[in-house]
Structure formats: C-alpha cells, structure tokens
GROMACS .gro file of C-alpha atoms in nm:
model
  243
    1UNK     CA    1   7.724  -4.492  12.446
    2UNK     CA    2   7.859  -4.270  12.723
    3UNK     CA    3   7.575  -4.381  12.947
    4UNK     CA    4   7.661  -4.748  12.883
    5UNK     CA    5   8.028  -4.675  12.949
    6UNK     CA    6   7.949  -4.509  13.283
    7UNK     CA    7   7.718  -4.792  13.390
    8UNK     CA    8   7.977  -5.058  13.305
    9UNK     CA    9   8.259  -4.865  13.473
   10UNK     CA   10   8.071  -4.814  13.799
   11UNK     CA   11   7.947  -5.174  13.792
   12UNK     CA   12   8.305  -5.302  13.769
   13UNK     CA   13   8.411  -5.067  14.049
   14UNK     CA   14   8.127  -5.178  14.277
   15UNK     CA   15   8.186  -5.548  14.209
   16UNK     CA   16   8.555  -5.491  14.286
   17UNK     CA   17   8.457  -5.337  14.619
   18UNK     CA   18   8.267  -5.655  14.710
   19UNK     CA   19   8.557  -5.876  14.601
   20UNK     CA   20   8.833  -5.681  14.774
   21UNK     CA   21   8.650  -5.542  15.078
   22UNK     CA   22   8.373  -5.796  15.129
   23UNK     CA   23   8.332  -5.751  15.505
   24UNK     CA   24   8.305  -5.373  15.472
   25UNK     CA   25   8.080  -5.389  15.166
   26UNK     CA   26   7.820  -5.614  15.328
   27UNK     CA   27   7.768  -5.357  15.604
   28UNK     CA   28   7.556  -5.162  15.356
   29UNK     CA   29   7.261  -5.390  15.435
   30UNK     CA   30   7.251  -5.255  15.788
   31UNK     CA   31   7.272  -4.890  15.685
   32UNK     CA   32   6.933  -4.722  15.703
   33UNK     CA   33   7.001  -4.476  15.420
   34UNK     CA   34   7.273  -4.605  15.187
   35UNK     CA   35   7.100  -4.942  15.142
   36UNK     CA   36   6.803  -4.763  14.983
   37UNK     CA   37   7.018  -4.674  14.684
   38UNK     CA   38   7.032  -5.036  14.567
   39UNK     CA   39   6.715  -4.948  14.376
   40UNK     CA   40   6.911  -4.709  14.158
   41UNK     CA   41   7.104  -5.000  14.000
   42UNK     CA   42   6.808  -5.151  13.807
   43UNK     CA   43   6.680  -4.799  13.741
   44UNK     CA   44   7.016  -4.715  13.584
   45UNK     CA   45   6.999  -5.029  13.371
   46UNK     CA   46   6.653  -4.925  13.253
   47UNK     CA   47   6.806  -4.614  13.092
   48UNK     CA   48   7.029  -4.843  12.883
   49UNK     CA   49   6.731  -5.053  12.773
   50UNK     CA   50   6.533  -4.742  12.681
   51UNK     CA   51   6.835  -4.598  12.502
   52UNK     CA   52   6.883  -4.913  12.295
   53UNK     CA   53   6.521  -4.888  12.180
   54UNK     CA   54   6.528  -4.514  12.113
   55UNK     CA   55   6.877  -4.473  11.966
   56UNK     CA   56   7.030  -4.817  11.915
   57UNK     CA   57   6.750  -4.951  11.695
   58UNK     CA   58   6.786  -4.692  11.416
   59UNK     CA   59   7.167  -4.702  11.443
   60UNK     CA   60   7.240  -5.076  11.469
   61UNK     CA   61   6.919  -5.241  11.353
   62UNK     CA   62   6.691  -5.507  11.495
   63UNK     CA   63   6.976  -5.699  11.661
   64UNK     CA   64   6.960  -5.464  11.959
   65UNK     CA   65   6.607  -5.586  12.037
   66UNK     CA   66   6.749  -5.923  12.147
   67UNK     CA   67   6.995  -5.745  12.377
   68UNK     CA   68   6.728  -5.511  12.515
   69UNK     CA   69   6.493  -5.805  12.573
   70UNK     CA   70   6.755  -6.000  12.772
   71UNK     CA   71   6.857  -5.693  12.973
   72UNK     CA   72   6.494  -5.620  13.052
   73UNK     CA   73   6.436  -5.960  13.213
   74UNK     CA   74   6.754  -5.911  13.416
   75UNK     CA   75   6.625  -5.568  13.515
   76UNK     CA   76   6.293  -5.724  13.619
   77UNK     CA   77   6.469  -5.974  13.845
   78UNK     CA   78   6.683  -5.705  14.006
   79UNK     CA   79   6.383  -5.477  14.059
   80UNK     CA   80   6.179  -5.752  14.223
   81UNK     CA   81   6.467  -5.836  14.456
   82UNK     CA   82   6.522  -5.472  14.554
   83UNK     CA   83   6.151  -5.422  14.614
   84UNK     CA   84   6.132  -5.697  14.875
   85UNK     CA   85   6.487  -5.751  15.007
   86UNK     CA   86   6.556  -5.392  15.114
   87UNK     CA   87   6.225  -5.360  15.302
   88UNK     CA   88   6.306  -5.694  15.466
   89UNK     CA   89   6.637  -5.546  15.583
   90UNK     CA   90   6.444  -5.245  15.714
   91UNK     CA   91   6.218  -5.478  15.912
   92UNK     CA   92   6.491  -5.702  16.053
   93UNK     CA   93   6.838  -5.540  16.059
   94UNK     CA   94   6.804  -5.165  16.042
   95UNK     CA   95   6.692  -4.901  16.290
   96UNK     CA   96   6.433  -4.653  16.167
   97UNK     CA   97   6.211  -4.390  16.325
   98UNK     CA   98   5.937  -4.186  16.169
   99UNK     CA   99   6.101  -3.856  16.264
  100UNK     CA  100   6.412  -3.954  16.065
  101UNK     CA  101   6.217  -4.076  15.764
  102UNK     CA  102   6.272  -3.917  15.421
  103UNK     CA  103   6.153  -3.989  15.067
  104UNK     CA  104   6.470  -4.197  15.017
  105UNK     CA  105   6.256  -4.489  15.140
  106UNK     CA  106   6.096  -4.484  14.794
  107UNK     CA  107   6.408  -4.581  14.600
  108UNK     CA  108   6.400  -4.961  14.646
  109UNK     CA  109   6.033  -4.999  14.552
  110UNK     CA  110   6.025  -4.755  14.259
  111UNK     CA  111   6.265  -4.969  14.054
  112UNK     CA  112   5.986  -5.212  13.961
  113UNK     CA  113   5.762  -4.949  13.805
  114UNK     CA  114   6.059  -4.809  13.610
  115UNK     CA  115   6.108  -5.159  13.470
  116UNK     CA  116   5.736  -5.166  13.388
  117UNK     CA  117   5.775  -4.855  13.171
  118UNK     CA  118   6.071  -5.013  12.991
  119UNK     CA  119   5.856  -5.321  12.933
  120UNK     CA  120   5.590  -5.104  12.775
  121UNK     CA  121   5.851  -4.951  12.545
  122UNK     CA  122   5.993  -5.294  12.456
  123UNK     CA  123   5.671  -5.485  12.386
  124UNK     CA  124   5.587  -5.325  12.046
  125UNK     CA  125   5.929  -5.429  11.910
  126UNK     CA  126   5.882  -5.800  11.993
  127UNK     CA  127   5.759  -6.010  11.700
  128UNK     CA  128   5.626  -6.314  11.886
  129UNK     CA  129   5.273  -6.249  12.013
  130UNK     CA  130   5.313  -6.475  12.317
  131UNK     CA  131   5.632  -6.295  12.423
  132UNK     CA  132   5.458  -5.962  12.374
  133UNK     CA  133   5.174  -6.068  12.602
  134UNK     CA  134   5.421  -6.199  12.863
  135UNK     CA  135   5.606  -5.868  12.866
  136UNK     CA  136   5.283  -5.669  12.893
  137UNK     CA  137   5.140  -5.880  13.175
  138UNK     CA  138   5.473  -5.869  13.358
  139UNK     CA  139   5.479  -5.491  13.320
  140UNK     CA  140   5.135  -5.463  13.478
  141UNK     CA  141   5.251  -5.687  13.765
  142UNK     CA  142   5.564  -5.474  13.812
  143UNK     CA  143   5.350  -5.160  13.822
  144UNK     CA  144   5.121  -5.309  14.087
  145UNK     CA  145   5.424  -5.448  14.276
  146UNK     CA  146   5.561  -5.096  14.312
  147UNK     CA  147   5.306  -4.816  14.295
  148UNK     CA  148   5.072  -4.911  14.585
  149UNK     CA  149   5.371  -4.961  14.817
  150UNK     CA  150   5.517  -4.628  14.704
  151UNK     CA  151   5.187  -4.453  14.773
  152UNK     CA  152   5.181  -4.613  15.119
  153UNK     CA  153   5.527  -4.470  15.186
  154UNK     CA  154   5.408  -4.128  15.068
  155UNK     CA  155   5.118  -4.146  15.312
  156UNK     CA  156   5.365  -4.216  15.596
  157UNK     CA  157   5.588  -3.934  15.470
  158UNK     CA  158   5.292  -3.694  15.486
  159UNK     CA  159   5.223  -3.805  15.844
  160UNK     CA  160   5.593  -3.762  15.929
  161UNK     CA  161   5.592  -3.402  15.804
  162UNK     CA  162   5.274  -3.323  15.995
  163UNK     CA  163   5.407  -3.468  16.322
  164UNK     CA  164   5.777  -3.380  16.300
  165UNK     CA  165   5.778  -3.086  16.056
  166UNK     CA  166   6.026  -3.052  15.771
  167UNK     CA  167   6.344  -3.262  15.750
  168UNK     CA  168   6.692  -3.120  15.796
  169UNK     CA  169   6.804  -2.887  15.518
  170UNK     CA  170   7.068  -3.141  15.411
  171UNK     CA  171   6.778  -3.364  15.300
  172UNK     CA  172   6.583  -3.087  15.127
  173UNK     CA  173   6.646  -3.233  14.782
  174UNK     CA  174   6.479  -3.560  14.888
  175UNK     CA  175   6.145  -3.376  14.883
  176UNK     CA  176   6.141  -3.410  14.507
  177UNK     CA  177   6.178  -3.790  14.521
  178UNK     CA  178   5.806  -3.811  14.591
  179UNK     CA  179   5.746  -3.716  14.228
  180UNK     CA  180   5.934  -4.025  14.106
  181UNK     CA  181   5.677  -4.299  14.172
  182UNK     CA  182   5.388  -4.068  14.084
  183UNK     CA  183   5.534  -3.955  13.751
  184UNK     CA  184   5.659  -4.301  13.659
  185UNK     CA  185   5.328  -4.450  13.770
  186UNK     CA  186   5.147  -4.216  13.535
  187UNK     CA  187   5.388  -4.282  13.249
  188UNK     CA  188   5.368  -4.657  13.307
  189UNK     CA  189   4.990  -4.668  13.276
  190UNK     CA  190   4.999  -4.454  12.963
  191UNK     CA  191   5.275  -4.653  12.792
  192UNK     CA  192   5.147  -4.999  12.887
  193UNK     CA  193   4.790  -4.896  12.811
  194UNK     CA  194   4.902  -4.771  12.471
  195UNK     CA  195   5.041  -5.117  12.390
  196UNK     CA  196   4.738  -5.302  12.522
  197UNK     CA  197   4.500  -5.287  12.219
  198UNK     CA  198   4.748  -5.440  11.974
  199UNK     CA  199   4.894  -5.695  12.217
  200UNK     CA  200   4.563  -5.819  12.355
  201UNK     CA  201   4.410  -5.826  12.005
  202UNK     CA  202   4.694  -6.051  11.887
  203UNK     CA  203   4.615  -6.278  12.183
  204UNK     CA  204   4.245  -6.292  12.089
  205UNK     CA  205   4.126  -6.049  12.358
  206UNK     CA  206   4.062  -5.718  12.178
  207UNK     CA  207   3.798  -5.598  12.426
  208UNK     CA  208   4.039  -5.620  12.718
  209UNK     CA  209   4.294  -5.421  12.521
  210UNK     CA  210   4.059  -5.127  12.469
  211UNK     CA  211   3.953  -5.133  12.835
  212UNK     CA  212   4.318  -5.138  12.945
  213UNK     CA  213   4.394  -4.843  12.718
  214UNK     CA  214   4.111  -4.639  12.868
  215UNK     CA  215   4.212  -4.729  13.223
  216UNK     CA  216   4.570  -4.631  13.143
  217UNK     CA  217   4.464  -4.291  13.012
  218UNK     CA  218   4.240  -4.211  13.310
  219UNK     CA  219   4.494  -4.341  13.563
  220UNK     CA  220   4.767  -4.132  13.399
  221UNK     CA  221   4.561  -3.816  13.444
  222UNK     CA  222   4.477  -3.902  13.807
  223UNK     CA  223   4.843  -3.959  13.890
  224UNK     CA  224   4.930  -3.632  13.719
  225UNK     CA  225   4.691  -3.455  13.956
  226UNK     CA  226   4.842  -3.631  14.256
  227UNK     CA  227   5.189  -3.532  14.136
  228UNK     CA  228   5.078  -3.171  14.109
  229UNK     CA  229   5.014  -3.161  14.485
  230UNK     CA  230   5.352  -3.315  14.567
  231UNK     CA  231   5.524  -3.083  14.320
  232UNK     CA  232   5.382  -2.776  14.494
  233UNK     CA  233   5.454  -2.927  14.837
  234UNK     CA  234   5.813  -3.000  14.737
  235UNK     CA  235   5.862  -2.644  14.615
  236UNK     CA  236   5.718  -2.496  14.935
  237UNK     CA  237   5.926  -2.729  15.153
  238UNK     CA  238   6.249  -2.642  14.974
  239UNK     CA  239   6.174  -2.271  14.995
  240UNK     CA  240   6.127  -2.313  15.369
  241UNK     CA  241   6.443  -2.520  15.418
  242UNK     CA  242   6.693  -2.344  15.194
  243UNK     CA  243   6.817  -1.985  15.235
   0.00000   0.00000   0.00000
C-alpha cells in the first residue's frame, strides 16, 4: 500500500510539473542522462502489478486480477514507447560520446523485459485460455524487444571501459546497472518458461510448452553465468573508483 501511495504521489507531482512548467519539462528529451530515467516509470508500475498478485490477491480476492491485468497492458504500452522513443531521442536530439557512456543507457530498454516478467506472473491467474496465451506471447515479445538491445549496449559499455578506462567516481554506482537486464532476462525466461506447459497445452500445443520450459531453464542458467562476470566486474570497478 505504501508503494502504491508513493507511485501515485510522484505521478501526480510529475504530471503537475508538465502542466505548470511545460516548456521546462519538455527539455528532458534533450538531456542525455535524465531522459534515460523515463524507463523507471513502467518499471515502478511493474512493482505494483507484482505486489497485487503477491499480496493483494490473498488480501482482497480475485477482483485484483482485473486491476492487475489492465495495469499490465498499460505497462506494456509504456515500456514499448520507452524502448524506442528514448533511443530515437538519442539518435536525433541528444549529444553522446562513447567516453561519456555509462550503464544508464540500459534504463529505457530494460523496462520491456521487466514487463515480461510481470506478464509471466500474471498469466497463471487469468482464467480465459486465449487471454493467457496472448499474455504469454506478448511476454516473449517483450523479452526479445529488450534483452538483445540491452546486451548490445553492454557490449558497447565493455568497449568503452577498454578504450576510456573506468567512469568518474560519481558514476561508480552505475556499474551495477549492468546486472539489471541480465538478472531480469534470466528471471523472465524462467518465469515465462514455467507458465508455458500449461498455457500452450490449453491452446492445443503441449509439445511447444515443454520445449519452451526447457529453453527457459537453460537460458536462465546461461544468463546467470553472464551476470556472474558483470557482478565481479562491477565489484572490481567500484573498488577501484571508491576510496
């Protein structure tokens, strides 16, 4: 409940900023760092969806599923917009250089895979088989919409550190952001793959469901291994940057 209160309060405050100070607010699209944090809005909404499923369902009953379902589709739309609109602003309005790059670039694109995990958590609670399949397929699309792009950014980030060494100590904490898309990518494949047998069986495709479950398990382990490297690298980088 406190999480919902905070989200609503900050949403009202941010909307008020756009209403009262529109000309100043729209300058965010030209800012090479602050604009990246648009991705945190759908990611914040995902915590409400997950909370409704984990805590709201036993407390308030099945009615919260309807709310969570509607919020999830809104979250999907916001995530898709962030994943393409912010990179478009990077390409057309903002000034970037590889020596100034940090893992903050990941924030707009990671929102889609966070929504994919929420979709995997939501699908088992939906009664209609067609809606279940739609949520599952959409979750796979969201995962693919986000994770390959995030891995591409990580490859550039690795090149940036090799060519220009470690970022300024003020950005030391951003080293850990690399774990976000890797960890969520792993979780997404495990959660969606866990839903796959029942959902695809209900749609008359049981074989695909078992294949998807196996792929999800193997992919989750592979991403865990990739995250292990970035975890160690983040620790070493922060030790080097911070006193």
